[in-house]
XYZ file of C-alpha atoms in Angstrom:
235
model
C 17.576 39.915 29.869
C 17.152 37.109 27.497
C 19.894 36.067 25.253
C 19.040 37.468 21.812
C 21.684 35.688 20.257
C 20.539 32.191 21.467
C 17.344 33.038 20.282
C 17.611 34.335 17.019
C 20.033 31.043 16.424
C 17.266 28.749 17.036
C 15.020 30.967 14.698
C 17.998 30.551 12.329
C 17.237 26.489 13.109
C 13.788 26.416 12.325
C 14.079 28.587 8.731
C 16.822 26.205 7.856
C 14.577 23.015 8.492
C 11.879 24.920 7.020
C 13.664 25.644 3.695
C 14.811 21.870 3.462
C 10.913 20.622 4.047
C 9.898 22.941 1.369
C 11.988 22.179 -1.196
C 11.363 18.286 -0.962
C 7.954 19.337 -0.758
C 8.665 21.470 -4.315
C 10.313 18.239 -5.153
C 7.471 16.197 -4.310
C 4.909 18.353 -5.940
C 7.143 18.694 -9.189
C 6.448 14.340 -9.673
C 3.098 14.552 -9.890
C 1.211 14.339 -12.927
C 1.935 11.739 -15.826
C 5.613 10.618 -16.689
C 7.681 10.419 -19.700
C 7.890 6.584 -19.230
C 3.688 6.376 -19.119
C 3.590 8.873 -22.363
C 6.251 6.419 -23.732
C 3.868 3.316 -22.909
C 0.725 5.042 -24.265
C 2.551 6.267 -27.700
C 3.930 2.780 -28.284
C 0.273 0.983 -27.831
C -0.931 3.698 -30.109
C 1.803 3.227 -32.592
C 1.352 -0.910 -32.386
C -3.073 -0.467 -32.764
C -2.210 1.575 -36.195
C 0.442 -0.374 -37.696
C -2.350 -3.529 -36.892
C -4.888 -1.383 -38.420
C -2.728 -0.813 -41.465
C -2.259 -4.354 -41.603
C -5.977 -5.395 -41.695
C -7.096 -2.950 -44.259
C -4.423 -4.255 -46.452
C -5.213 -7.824 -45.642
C -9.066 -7.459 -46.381
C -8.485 -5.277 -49.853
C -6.160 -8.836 -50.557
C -9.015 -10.936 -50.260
C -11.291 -8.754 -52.294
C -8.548 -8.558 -54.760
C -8.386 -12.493 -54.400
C -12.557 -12.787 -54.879
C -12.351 -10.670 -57.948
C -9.300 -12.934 -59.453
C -10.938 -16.219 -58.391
C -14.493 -14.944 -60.472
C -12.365 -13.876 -63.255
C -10.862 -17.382 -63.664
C -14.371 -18.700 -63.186
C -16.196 -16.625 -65.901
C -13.000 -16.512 -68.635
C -12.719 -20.680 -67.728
C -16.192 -21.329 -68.190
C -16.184 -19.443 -71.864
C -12.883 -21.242 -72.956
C -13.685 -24.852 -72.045
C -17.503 -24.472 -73.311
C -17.216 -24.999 -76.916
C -19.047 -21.587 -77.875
C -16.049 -19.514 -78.725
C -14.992 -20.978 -82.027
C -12.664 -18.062 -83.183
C -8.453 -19.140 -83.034
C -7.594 -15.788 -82.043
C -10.465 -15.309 -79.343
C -9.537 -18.629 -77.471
C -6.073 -17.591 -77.832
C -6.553 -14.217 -75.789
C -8.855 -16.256 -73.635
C -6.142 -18.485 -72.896
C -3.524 -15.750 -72.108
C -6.528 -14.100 -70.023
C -6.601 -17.173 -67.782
C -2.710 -17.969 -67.411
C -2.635 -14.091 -66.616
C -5.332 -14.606 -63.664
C -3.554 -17.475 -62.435
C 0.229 -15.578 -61.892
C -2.229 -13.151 -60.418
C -4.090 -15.458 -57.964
C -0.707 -16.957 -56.957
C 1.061 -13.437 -56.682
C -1.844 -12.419 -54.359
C -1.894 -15.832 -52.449
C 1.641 -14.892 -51.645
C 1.382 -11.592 -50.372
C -1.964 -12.450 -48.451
C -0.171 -15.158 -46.727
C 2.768 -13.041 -46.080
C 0.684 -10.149 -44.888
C -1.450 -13.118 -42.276
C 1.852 -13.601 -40.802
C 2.821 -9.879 -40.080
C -0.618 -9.507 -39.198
C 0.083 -12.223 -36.264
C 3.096 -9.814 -35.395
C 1.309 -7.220 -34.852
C -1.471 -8.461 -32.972
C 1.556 -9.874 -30.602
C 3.174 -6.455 -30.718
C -0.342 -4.778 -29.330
C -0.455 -7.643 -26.580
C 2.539 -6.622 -25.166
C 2.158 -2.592 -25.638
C -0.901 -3.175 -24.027
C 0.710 -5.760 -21.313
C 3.252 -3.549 -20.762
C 1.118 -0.178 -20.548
C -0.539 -1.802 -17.651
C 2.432 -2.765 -15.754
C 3.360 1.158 -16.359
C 0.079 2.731 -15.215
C -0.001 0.722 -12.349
C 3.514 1.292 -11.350
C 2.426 5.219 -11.529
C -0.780 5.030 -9.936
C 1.860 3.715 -6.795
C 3.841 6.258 -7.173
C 1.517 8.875 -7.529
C -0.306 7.568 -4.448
C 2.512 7.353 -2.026
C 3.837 10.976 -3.274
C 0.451 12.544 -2.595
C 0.454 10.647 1.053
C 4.294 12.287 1.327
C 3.173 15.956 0.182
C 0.489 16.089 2.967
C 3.168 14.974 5.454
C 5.298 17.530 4.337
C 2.734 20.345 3.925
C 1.877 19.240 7.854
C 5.671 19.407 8.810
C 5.944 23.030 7.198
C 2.521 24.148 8.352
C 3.752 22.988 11.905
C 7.608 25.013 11.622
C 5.466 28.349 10.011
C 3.763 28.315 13.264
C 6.858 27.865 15.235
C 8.316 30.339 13.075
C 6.222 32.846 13.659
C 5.923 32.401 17.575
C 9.664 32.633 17.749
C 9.934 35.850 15.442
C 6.969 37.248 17.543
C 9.190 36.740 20.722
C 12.027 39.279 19.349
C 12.207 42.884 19.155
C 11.750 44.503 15.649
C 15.681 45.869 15.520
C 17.232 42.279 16.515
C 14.779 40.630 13.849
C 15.612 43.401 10.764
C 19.214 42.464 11.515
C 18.755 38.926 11.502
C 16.695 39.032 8.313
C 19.639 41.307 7.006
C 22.204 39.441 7.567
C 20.513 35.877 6.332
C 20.226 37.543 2.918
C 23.721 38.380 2.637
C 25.031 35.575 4.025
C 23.280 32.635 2.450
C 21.100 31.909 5.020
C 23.894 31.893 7.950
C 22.997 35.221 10.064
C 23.862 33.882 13.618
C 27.018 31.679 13.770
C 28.308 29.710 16.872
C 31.414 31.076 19.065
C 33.692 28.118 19.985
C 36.363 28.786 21.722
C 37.322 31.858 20.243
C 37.030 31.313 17.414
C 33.449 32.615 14.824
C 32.293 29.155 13.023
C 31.646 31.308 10.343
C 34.625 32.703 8.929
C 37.672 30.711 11.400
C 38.669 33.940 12.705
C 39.396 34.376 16.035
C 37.757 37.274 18.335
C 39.062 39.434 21.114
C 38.550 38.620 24.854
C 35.932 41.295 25.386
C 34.183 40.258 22.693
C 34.078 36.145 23.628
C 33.039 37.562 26.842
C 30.577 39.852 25.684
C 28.861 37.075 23.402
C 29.325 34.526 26.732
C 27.261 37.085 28.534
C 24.480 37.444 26.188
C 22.976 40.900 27.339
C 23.293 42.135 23.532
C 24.069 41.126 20.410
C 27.363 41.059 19.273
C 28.366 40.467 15.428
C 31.748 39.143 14.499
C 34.608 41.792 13.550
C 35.505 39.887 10.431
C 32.516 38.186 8.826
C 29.958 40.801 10.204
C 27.635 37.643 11.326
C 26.114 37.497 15.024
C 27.731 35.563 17.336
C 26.445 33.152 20.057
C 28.316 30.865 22.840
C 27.889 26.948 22.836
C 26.466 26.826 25.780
């Protein structure tokens, strides 16, 4: 008669590996898809492109504001310095118009000069979101590559024990299997333990003599007084 024990231990084996390849294949499966440090990349070139934007519009509405000072200076000028207002008080407000113009000009000279530099900033700051996006993205497209190349490996290797699996659970009778399946639910996974010495590997208890020679013998399946798990020999 075949030993039942011995068999159902190497079962135990191959749902053990089988549990491990799955869950790095769960593991593997759960890194695909886009990662925090790509969403990070793509919000930070996004961020940089509007603050550069921002920076543009208010540049160009500068320079209009500029063109409109720059005729206004022309025009009120041209009517102060050619003798055809006559009127004190007229070339008096004419006067202040054209000082007024001028703080303006220089006010907006200021800013639009100040604004050309951040503008420079941020065209530096989109270079190097964009710079560093790339590095990112093709960093991931790596990764993603070699993970997909790992989860068919590992959807081979657990193909592969499901087959040995269910060979070796077809080779059993019904009763030993239900107990097996039993016991693995109650005790984490650990139905059949090994008999060394005397002594169960499952719970350090020792056994009685009949029983280490019962187990030795493997005609039947013998479970452990203490720990209720089967037992099988070394050897």
């Amino acid at each position: 008669m075949a030993n039942m024990a011995q068999a159902l231990y190497r079962l135990q084996l191959l749902d053990t590996e089988l549990a491990e390849q799955l869950s790095r294949l769960r593991e593997a499966e759960a890194l695909i898809g886009e990662t925090a440090e790509l969403h990070k990349a793509r919000r930070a070139l996004k961020k940089a492109n509007k603050e550069l934007g921002t920076c543009s519009t208010r540049l160009r509405g500068l320079e209009m504001d500029l063109r409109t000072v720059n005729e206004r200076l022309e025009s009120t000028g041209e009517r102060l310095y050619s003798g055809r207002v006559t009127n004190p008080k007229e070339l008096s407000s004419l006067q202040q118009d054209l000082e007024h113009s001028k703080r303006s000009r220089e006010n907006l000279e200021d800013e639009a000069l100040a604004t050309m530099v951040l503008l420079e900033e941020c065209e530096e700051a989109v270079s190097q979101a964009t710079d560093r996006l790339g590095d990112v993205e093709k960093a991931w497209q790596e990764q993603q590559a070699t993970l997909s190349q790992r989860i068919e490996q590992l959807q081979a290797k657990v193909s592969q024990l499901r087959e040995q699996r269910s060979s070796a659970a077809g080779s059993l009778r019904a009763q030993d299997l239900a107990l097996y399946e039993d016991l693995k639910l109650k005790k984490g996974g650990h139905a059949v333990v090994l008999l060394k010495g005397s002594m169960c590997q499952g719970c350090r208890v020792s056994v009685s003599t009949s029983k280490d020679q019962l187990v030795r013998r493997g005609g039947e399946l013998v479970t452990c007084t203490n720990c209720g798990r089967i037992l099988t020999a070394t050897s």
